[in-house]
XYZ file of C-alpha atoms in Angstrom:
606
model
C -4.915 55.231 28.365
C -2.526 57.476 30.290
C -3.824 58.698 33.639
C -2.107 62.073 33.278
C -3.300 62.891 29.771
C -6.918 63.978 29.217
C -9.011 61.936 26.761
C -9.806 63.145 23.259
C -13.471 63.806 24.122
C -14.988 66.406 26.434
C -14.804 64.733 29.816
C -16.429 65.071 33.187
C -13.307 65.901 35.259
C -15.172 65.180 38.482
C -12.740 64.660 41.359
C -9.840 66.310 39.542
C -6.921 67.121 41.836
C -4.002 69.124 40.460
C -1.603 67.096 42.591
C -3.040 63.557 42.589
C -5.252 63.388 39.480
C -5.333 66.493 37.282
C -7.708 64.846 34.798
C -10.346 63.466 37.136
C -13.259 61.482 35.753
C -12.772 60.700 32.066
C -16.421 59.987 31.330
C -17.783 61.770 28.280
C -20.300 64.553 28.777
C -23.941 63.680 28.578
C -25.335 65.729 25.662
C -26.337 69.185 26.930
C -24.431 68.775 30.209
C -20.878 69.059 31.520
C -20.823 65.797 33.504
C -20.848 62.145 32.643
C -23.849 59.944 33.290
C -22.359 58.684 36.560
C -21.806 62.173 38.002
C -24.818 63.887 36.540
C -27.251 65.359 39.045
C -30.135 63.037 39.838
C -32.740 65.317 38.267
C -30.685 65.811 35.107
C -29.967 62.071 34.888
C -33.655 61.235 35.233
C -34.487 63.752 32.541
C -31.823 62.325 30.212
C -32.994 58.754 30.708
C -36.618 59.740 30.242
C -35.705 61.246 26.882
C -34.249 58.012 25.559
C -36.327 55.763 23.354
C -35.750 52.141 22.233
C -33.156 52.065 19.463
C -31.529 55.355 20.437
C -27.790 55.743 19.965
C -25.765 56.371 23.113
C -22.193 57.389 23.867
C -20.867 56.775 27.373
C -17.156 56.487 26.848
C -15.051 56.055 30.005
C -18.152 56.248 32.169
C -18.247 54.233 35.376
C -21.393 52.120 35.690
C -22.746 50.623 38.848
C -25.379 47.882 38.750
C -28.205 50.317 39.314
C -26.992 52.873 36.771
C -26.674 50.236 34.009
C -30.097 48.829 34.840
C -31.614 52.320 34.672
C -29.980 52.934 31.286
C -31.192 49.642 29.862
C -34.693 50.142 31.249
C -34.859 53.479 29.443
C -34.050 51.687 26.183
C -36.328 48.703 26.736
C -38.904 47.949 24.048
C -42.341 47.702 25.689
C -43.458 45.116 23.164
C -40.595 42.608 23.488
C -39.380 43.559 26.940
C -35.814 43.591 25.589
C -33.459 46.570 25.595
C -32.887 47.892 22.085
C -29.847 50.075 21.450
C -28.649 51.916 18.378
C -24.973 52.708 17.968
C -23.561 52.179 21.433
C -20.180 53.455 22.511
C -18.834 52.188 25.825
C -15.166 52.605 25.011
C -13.022 52.594 28.173
C -16.136 52.324 30.285
C -15.838 50.730 33.721
C -18.543 48.355 34.935
C -18.170 48.127 38.730
C -20.793 45.451 39.338
C -22.449 42.856 37.158
C -22.846 44.128 33.615
C -26.027 42.329 32.564
C -27.145 43.254 29.072
C -29.185 40.061 28.821
C -31.084 39.714 25.556
C -30.389 43.279 24.466
C -30.360 44.132 20.761
C -27.654 46.414 19.398
C -29.059 47.816 16.148
C -25.881 49.720 15.318
C -22.243 49.281 16.143
C -21.369 48.328 19.699
C -18.021 49.655 20.896
C -16.603 48.299 24.151
C -12.925 48.804 23.341
C -10.703 49.011 26.451
C -13.748 48.624 28.665
C -13.291 47.012 32.079
C -15.816 44.558 33.491
C -14.937 44.114 37.184
C -17.587 41.499 37.776
C -19.755 39.323 35.589
C -20.441 40.492 32.028
C -23.732 39.075 30.822
C -24.686 39.267 27.135
C -26.782 36.083 27.037
C -28.915 35.955 23.873
C -27.858 39.474 22.977
C -28.051 40.507 19.316
C -25.401 42.715 17.718
C -26.689 43.759 14.311
C -23.707 45.984 13.576
C -20.050 45.638 14.384
C -19.081 44.923 17.974
C -15.694 45.916 19.305
C -14.268 44.678 22.601
C -10.606 45.272 21.727
C -8.360 45.646 24.791
C -11.374 45.093 27.034
C -10.768 43.503 30.434
C -13.260 41.028 31.885
C -12.357 40.411 35.537
C -15.396 38.187 36.146
C -17.181 35.707 33.918
C -17.946 36.959 30.414
C -21.156 35.345 29.217
C -22.135 35.642 25.546
C -24.116 32.412 25.326
C -26.602 32.312 22.438
C -25.552 35.820 21.440
C -25.778 36.786 17.764
C -23.128 38.983 16.173
C -24.405 40.234 12.821
C -21.388 42.368 11.971
C -17.729 42.023 12.681
C -16.829 41.225 16.261
C -13.461 42.129 17.692
C -11.969 40.934 20.948
C -8.399 41.646 19.906
C -6.024 41.786 22.906
C -8.981 41.463 25.254
C -8.288 39.866 28.636
C -10.707 37.382 30.165
C -9.505 36.856 33.747
C -12.287 34.407 34.467
C -14.306 32.130 32.209
C -15.571 33.268 28.819
C -18.802 31.636 27.677
C -19.744 31.798 24.002
C -21.849 28.643 23.894
C -24.324 28.549 20.972
C -23.231 32.031 19.912
C -23.513 32.934 16.225
C -20.851 35.019 14.488
C -22.203 36.046 11.097
C -19.126 37.969 10.018
C -15.482 38.109 10.973
C -14.742 37.198 14.582
C -11.391 38.461 15.774
C -9.834 37.186 18.991
C -6.222 37.908 18.050
C -3.876 38.225 21.040
C -6.773 37.774 23.441
C -6.094 36.120 26.807
C -8.593 33.606 28.207
C -8.466 31.970 31.601
C -11.067 29.495 30.366
C -13.083 29.616 27.144
C -16.276 27.842 26.123
C -17.418 28.035 22.495
C -19.604 24.932 22.530
C -22.090 24.816 19.608
C -20.953 28.266 18.474
C -21.308 29.065 14.773
C -18.714 31.165 12.951
C -20.200 32.057 9.569
C -17.298 34.333 8.655
C -13.605 34.124 9.323
C -12.466 33.392 12.869
C -9.079 34.595 14.022
C -7.444 33.456 17.249
C -3.898 34.297 16.223
C -1.497 34.704 19.186
C -4.366 34.151 21.605
C -3.500 32.671 25.002
C -5.798 30.195 26.755
C -4.686 29.849 30.377
C -7.224 27.125 31.180
C -9.310 24.695 29.167
C -10.616 25.880 25.801
C -13.687 24.015 24.546
C -15.070 24.331 21.016
C -17.303 21.254 21.213
C -19.855 21.063 18.336
C -18.763 24.454 17.014
C -19.034 25.184 13.278
C -16.444 27.252 11.409
C -17.769 28.150 7.964
C -14.988 30.549 6.988
C -11.243 30.577 7.378
C -10.039 29.750 10.865
C -6.730 30.940 12.186
C -5.018 29.866 15.411
C -1.504 30.882 14.373
C 0.891 31.245 17.336
C -1.923 30.554 19.800
C -0.951 29.100 23.189
C -3.113 26.616 25.102
C -1.891 25.973 28.641
C -4.789 23.594 29.313
C -6.728 21.196 27.105
C -7.848 22.438 23.692
C -11.038 20.530 22.894
C -12.353 20.713 19.319
C -14.541 17.621 19.608
C -17.231 17.281 16.896
C -16.245 20.621 15.362
C -16.946 21.246 11.661
C -14.393 23.231 9.631
C -15.744 24.102 6.191
C -12.947 26.292 4.835
C -10.151 26.118 7.381
C -6.929 26.004 5.365
C -4.546 26.298 8.286
C -4.918 25.591 11.982
C -1.838 26.702 13.842
C 0.988 26.684 14.483
C -0.140 26.587 18.092
C 1.313 25.405 21.381
C -0.727 23.354 23.848
C 0.706 22.163 27.161
C -1.994 19.500 27.489
C -4.343 17.842 24.973
C -5.637 18.998 21.616
C -8.901 17.126 21.077
C -10.236 16.940 17.517
C -12.392 13.853 18.133
C -15.475 13.900 15.944
C -14.332 17.038 14.099
C -14.989 17.368 10.355
C -12.582 19.143 7.971
C -14.364 19.746 4.683
C -11.633 21.600 2.788
C -7.865 21.189 2.490
C -6.139 22.013 5.761
C -2.734 22.119 7.403
C -2.575 21.506 11.136
C 0.561 22.560 13.009
C 0.602 21.668 16.705
C 3.182 21.455 19.451
C 1.180 19.585 22.074
C 1.415 16.847 24.656
C -1.386 14.839 23.097
C -3.528 14.969 19.960
C -6.769 12.982 19.995
C -8.531 12.418 16.679
C -11.101 9.723 17.457
C -13.538 9.471 14.530
C -12.247 12.730 13.049
C -13.108 13.075 9.363
C -10.987 14.694 6.663
C -12.987 15.204 3.463
C -10.075 16.691 1.551
C -6.300 16.581 1.524
C -4.607 17.436 4.792
C -1.196 17.677 6.392
C -0.565 17.415 10.117
C 2.789 18.690 11.360
C 3.511 17.933 14.996
C 6.054 18.260 17.780
C 6.193 16.669 21.247
C 2.846 14.942 20.689
C 1.370 11.516 21.280
C -1.254 10.978 18.580
C -4.358 8.787 18.726
C -6.165 8.348 15.394
C -8.473 5.484 16.353
C -11.347 5.185 13.847
C -10.453 8.430 12.049
C -11.620 8.738 8.430
C -9.358 9.924 5.596
C -11.188 10.360 2.306
C -8.133 11.899 0.623
C -4.375 11.687 1.222
C -3.378 12.660 4.746
C 0.223 13.166 5.827
C 1.380 13.103 9.440
C 4.883 14.478 9.902
C 7.139 15.018 12.899
C 8.525 18.540 12.600
C 12.268 18.475 13.388
C 12.601 22.155 14.385
C 10.266 24.573 16.214
C 7.489 26.145 14.185
C 7.974 29.622 12.733
C 5.515 32.449 13.411
C 4.262 34.819 10.760
C 6.906 37.329 11.854
C 9.573 34.694 11.049
C 10.464 34.139 14.690
C 10.409 30.671 16.189
C 7.329 29.757 18.184
C 8.334 29.507 21.854
C 8.057 26.057 23.403
C 8.616 27.019 27.027
C 5.709 24.768 28.004
C 7.839 21.715 27.111
C 11.029 21.965 29.181
C 13.406 19.055 28.535
C 10.747 17.315 26.456
C 11.480 15.047 23.509
C 10.190 16.839 20.402
C 9.530 13.516 18.697
C 6.019 12.391 17.782
C 4.539 9.089 18.940
C 1.496 7.382 17.432
C -0.704 5.569 19.965
C -3.322 3.968 17.720
C -4.443 3.564 14.125
C -7.205 1.074 14.911
C -10.230 1.306 12.675
C -8.432 3.569 10.206
C -8.436 3.030 6.440
C -4.719 3.521 5.772
C -5.018 3.596 1.978
C -4.506 7.384 1.943
C -2.232 7.681 4.970
C 1.414 8.779 4.894
C 3.545 8.696 8.052
C 6.926 10.393 8.192
C 9.558 10.337 10.946
C 7.177 9.022 13.614
C 7.700 6.747 16.596
C 5.421 3.731 16.073
C 6.794 1.659 18.955
C 3.565 1.965 20.938
C 1.129 2.108 18.029
C -1.820 -0.289 17.912
C -2.324 -1.585 14.356
C -4.786 -4.445 14.838
C -8.037 -3.515 13.117
C -6.469 -1.106 10.607
C -7.896 -1.457 7.081
C -5.701 -1.525 3.940
C -2.592 -1.506 6.098
C -0.624 -2.886 3.159
C -1.133 0.465 1.394
C 0.273 2.491 4.292
C 3.206 4.634 3.200
C 6.109 5.085 5.619
C 8.646 7.800 4.856
C 11.696 8.950 6.733
C 12.777 7.335 9.986
C 9.640 5.634 11.294
C 10.667 3.475 14.245
C 9.046 0.395 15.780
C 9.579 -1.384 19.071
C 12.130 -4.202 19.221
C 12.555 -7.501 21.005
C 14.154 -7.627 24.487
C 17.901 -7.304 23.828
C 19.360 -9.503 26.573
C 19.888 -13.224 27.068
C 17.659 -14.638 29.782
C 19.788 -17.110 31.751
C 17.489 -17.510 34.764
C 15.206 -19.901 32.969
C 15.662 -23.211 31.213
C 16.318 -23.347 28.442
C 18.001 -19.903 28.248
C 16.307 -17.555 25.789
C 17.775 -14.969 23.469
C 15.584 -12.999 21.070
C 17.262 -11.796 17.892
C 16.734 -8.116 17.178
C 13.800 -7.294 14.943
C 10.931 -4.824 14.650
C 8.006 -5.837 16.839
C 4.450 -4.532 17.162
C 3.200 -3.240 20.500
C 0.439 -5.853 20.467
C 3.020 -8.661 20.267
C 4.804 -7.185 23.275
C 1.555 -7.283 25.215
C 0.684 -10.810 24.077
C 4.088 -12.305 24.884
C 4.260 -10.579 28.263
C 0.874 -12.003 29.206
C 1.895 -15.613 28.469
C 2.732 -17.992 31.349
C 6.481 -18.144 31.927
C 7.124 -15.126 29.716
C 10.700 -13.880 29.572
C 11.427 -10.530 31.084
C 11.660 -7.536 28.799
C 8.326 -7.832 27.034
C 6.071 -4.863 27.769
C 2.706 -5.867 29.199
C 1.608 -2.262 29.807
C 0.367 -1.583 26.280
C -2.739 0.538 26.740
C -5.671 -0.655 24.667
C -3.954 -3.766 23.294
C -6.906 -5.882 24.430
C -6.894 -9.543 23.494
C -5.041 -9.305 20.209
C -3.144 -12.579 19.786
C -1.282 -14.460 17.052
C -4.437 -15.071 15.028
C -5.140 -11.321 14.842
C -1.523 -10.193 14.504
C -0.446 -12.478 11.633
C -2.389 -10.507 8.979
C -1.132 -7.237 10.491
C 2.478 -8.345 10.089
C 1.671 -9.596 6.573
C 0.202 -6.232 5.549
C 3.115 -4.247 6.984
C 5.544 -6.586 5.216
C 3.885 -5.778 1.903
C 3.959 -2.059 2.697
C 7.710 -2.256 3.296
C 8.236 -4.328 0.168
C 6.323 -1.770 -1.907
C 8.578 0.889 -0.399
C 11.675 -1.124 -1.491
C 12.716 -1.603 2.118
C 13.544 -5.303 2.088
C 15.331 -5.545 5.473
C 12.296 -3.960 7.145
C 10.003 -6.279 5.237
C 12.093 -9.222 6.445
C 11.432 -8.264 10.071
C 7.694 -8.247 9.501
C 7.890 -11.534 7.599
C 9.599 -13.005 10.659
C 6.813 -11.603 12.863
C 4.173 -13.028 10.529
C 5.738 -16.499 10.656
C 6.042 -16.309 14.446
C 2.362 -15.480 14.767
C 1.465 -18.325 12.393
C 3.569 -20.749 14.423
C 1.863 -19.746 17.668
C -1.677 -19.488 16.274
C -4.303 -21.958 17.472
C -5.898 -22.604 14.093
C -3.087 -24.478 12.286
C -2.644 -28.287 12.121
C 0.006 -29.922 14.271
C 1.964 -31.008 11.220
C 2.174 -27.442 9.916
C 3.199 -26.196 13.348
C 5.961 -28.811 13.417
C 7.169 -27.777 9.975
C 7.195 -24.082 10.960
C 9.016 -24.900 14.182
C 11.712 -26.752 12.240
C 11.986 -23.858 9.785
C 12.331 -21.437 12.715
C 14.873 -23.575 14.556
C 17.082 -24.232 11.533
C 17.280 -20.765 9.982
C 14.881 -18.331 11.620
C 12.455 -18.672 8.690
C 15.290 -18.170 6.212
C 16.265 -14.859 7.832
C 18.930 -15.800 10.385
C 22.146 -16.673 8.545
C 24.054 -17.259 11.764
C 21.553 -19.895 12.866
C 21.714 -21.738 9.545
C 25.521 -21.578 9.536
C 25.631 -22.869 13.098
C 23.495 -25.853 12.121
C 25.617 -26.354 9.005
C 28.788 -26.358 11.108
C 27.247 -28.799 13.574
C 26.100 -31.076 10.741
C 29.532 -30.993 9.135
C 31.232 -31.766 12.428
C 28.872 -34.660 13.077
C 29.449 -35.962 9.571
C 33.215 -35.853 10.031
C 33.030 -37.662 13.364
C 30.717 -40.356 12.015
C 32.839 -40.880 8.933
C 35.989 -41.221 10.975
C 34.248 -43.607 13.350
C 32.360 -45.927 11.020
C 32.216 -44.443 7.534
C 35.750 -44.670 6.146
C 37.136 -48.120 5.241
C 40.034 -49.555 7.256
C 42.264 -49.641 4.179
C 41.868 -48.895 0.554
C 40.384 -52.074 -0.989
C 42.817 -53.879 -3.300
C 41.928 -54.715 -6.868
C 42.575 -58.291 -8.170
C 42.782 -59.127 -11.866
C 42.100 -62.777 -12.864
C 42.111 -64.392 -16.301
C 43.386 -67.301 -18.430
C 45.612 -67.494 -21.487
C 44.086 -69.645 -24.238
C 46.162 -72.551 -25.492
C 48.006 -71.646 -28.580
C 47.714 -67.952 -27.807
C 44.975 -65.512 -28.582
C 42.969 -62.859 -26.725
C 43.341 -62.771 -22.941
C 40.339 -61.689 -20.856
C 40.845 -60.423 -17.279
C 38.222 -59.922 -14.602
C 39.094 -57.206 -12.093
C 37.556 -57.553 -8.666
C 37.697 -55.128 -5.796
C 37.498 -56.176 -2.221
C 34.626 -54.900 -0.148
C 35.575 -51.996 2.188
C 36.324 -53.293 5.643
C 34.946 -51.673 8.747
C 37.607 -49.787 10.621
C 39.336 -51.211 13.637
C 41.919 -49.879 16.011
C 42.661 -46.139 16.155
C 40.083 -44.487 13.917
C 40.681 -40.812 14.771
C 43.894 -40.063 12.960
C 44.914 -37.041 10.912
C 44.838 -39.080 7.711
C 41.296 -40.283 8.351
C 40.287 -36.732 9.365
C 41.540 -35.363 6.052
C 39.545 -37.975 4.141
C 36.399 -37.318 6.211
C 36.740 -33.542 5.717
C 37.064 -34.047 1.960
C 33.898 -36.139 1.884
C 32.023 -33.594 3.997
C 33.060 -30.554 1.953
C 32.043 -32.259 -1.258
C 28.696 -33.140 0.304
C 28.041 -29.473 1.161
C 28.287 -28.551 -2.525
C 26.431 -31.714 -3.544
C 29.399 -33.516 -5.108
C 30.572 -37.125 -4.758
C 33.932 -37.422 -3.011
C 35.129 -40.677 -4.613
C 36.359 -41.984 -1.275
C 36.033 -45.646 -0.310
C 33.256 -45.832 2.265
C 31.697 -48.561 4.276
C 28.009 -49.282 3.976
C 27.357 -47.005 6.932
C 29.596 -44.342 5.397
C 27.594 -44.444 2.187
C 24.396 -43.682 4.044
C 26.140 -40.993 6.086
C 27.331 -39.324 2.868
C 23.861 -39.537 1.319
C 22.323 -37.886 4.356
C 25.026 -35.236 4.380
C 24.520 -34.474 0.667
C 20.804 -34.011 1.363
C 20.887 -31.820 4.493
C 24.028 -29.724 4.293
C 23.344 -28.057 0.908
C 19.893 -27.146 2.232
C 21.431 -25.490 5.298
C 23.941 -23.673 3.109
C 21.128 -22.485 0.875
C 19.164 -21.193 3.891
C 22.195 -19.231 5.053
C 22.655 -17.670 1.607
C 18.939 -16.854 1.459
C 19.105 -15.156 4.874
C 22.034 -12.990 3.796
C 20.266 -12.033 0.591
C 17.079 -11.042 2.459
C 19.104 -8.733 4.668
C 21.152 -6.934 2.040
C 18.937 -6.665 -1.014
C 17.021 -3.483 -1.795
């Protein structure tokens, strides 16, 4: 209200000064007098207060109340039977409360109007009852505002109110619409509060922690464009009809642990952290996030739930982008910390960073749906030369739990991340089924290269598990060494090249005969002529002597080897040793070629 313009009601004007303050006191006249209650003569004030009865309506707009004056007013309205002040329609618009404003367990039978009022110290409405509408729009609370256990029977409005200290609404009951739009809270406590009507916190600003622990929202709940500069704690809250929560900005944590969403809901948060431990969604829901690290450990999804990373800032109702000044230079991507204990049958993840996500203990993980660019952690990318033998890990998708397990092993190579919070003692035995389930999820999504990575992880965990026989471990180790479980074409081709080279060397050394064996035909001509029968013999191949590594012998050995790769007989003259070398080559080299082809196919098929 302008200080130079008189109010719309007949006002006291005490202390008016044409030069400094031409209006003076703006308090409304006490009925039958020309002064406000604060500047009324003592005798007239006593007479006015004595004439009040419990339940009377009062109008003290812009009046300045001291502690003693407010106490005297409330005592005049106190019900002798209950000992509680009982007020009818009460108008305190623009009133100024200099000291503690303690209304205690007062009952407001009619509307209560505190619009633009200023509370310079503590405002106490503990266990107060507002049977009509209550308006605190544009009110300023410079001290604590305490409405614990208060009951608001009509609509309650705190629109654009400013709470410069803590606001306590613990166990309060809002039976109709509760409006806190554009309000500013330094700290807010709504623990165990019940909102039976709609609750609007649109564009509200919470400077400190905002706690709604065990609160119940039975109507629509709106936090659109709200800003939380501290933690926003909605632990164990019940939302019966909330269809949209946000978009809101929180510089710290949004805690929904233990909350229950009964109806369909869309949550839109730009926050540092979102905690949803044991949160329950009893209907369809969509969670759109920016900047957040999300923890959904043991959350319950009874219907499809979609978690999406929003690529651009959220848009307010006025079509302007929601400011994200609380996140300077921050990555807007969304990271998932844990899905442990979750039934993933109804879960859809889109464009999320899963590199640090804990999956062990997730139920129906094979039915998880991954859309967009969901990323996982990878193996260390470098070759480790400072150990023997040197180690190089081929690139593949890796779970955070495997990082932790490998890093905790004796003699672990550098690059594995041991600092995986909450990974616990998950080892190969626990991780093999996790990799198996994710492989199936990727296969169902027609993402074969991704499925191949998780198949590799599954086989690695099987190979390192403690519950398999030694023979099976040996077989898996050979499969890994030869072709990377049929997924590493380069490894299979390297072994194939080595086998072919060894075959060529052995054939040149001992496998090819010294010379081509000569054929001898023997027979006899019958006396008097007739049919001649010849027997053709071939000399046995002779072991080579002298210089065995010549270009001619190399060409013959290469021909034998190439035919062996495609499982064909070369027709070359071989020694006994060469025959066995060719047989071994025809057995092993086609297998290695087949493994290489299989690895290529697993990488390129869709």
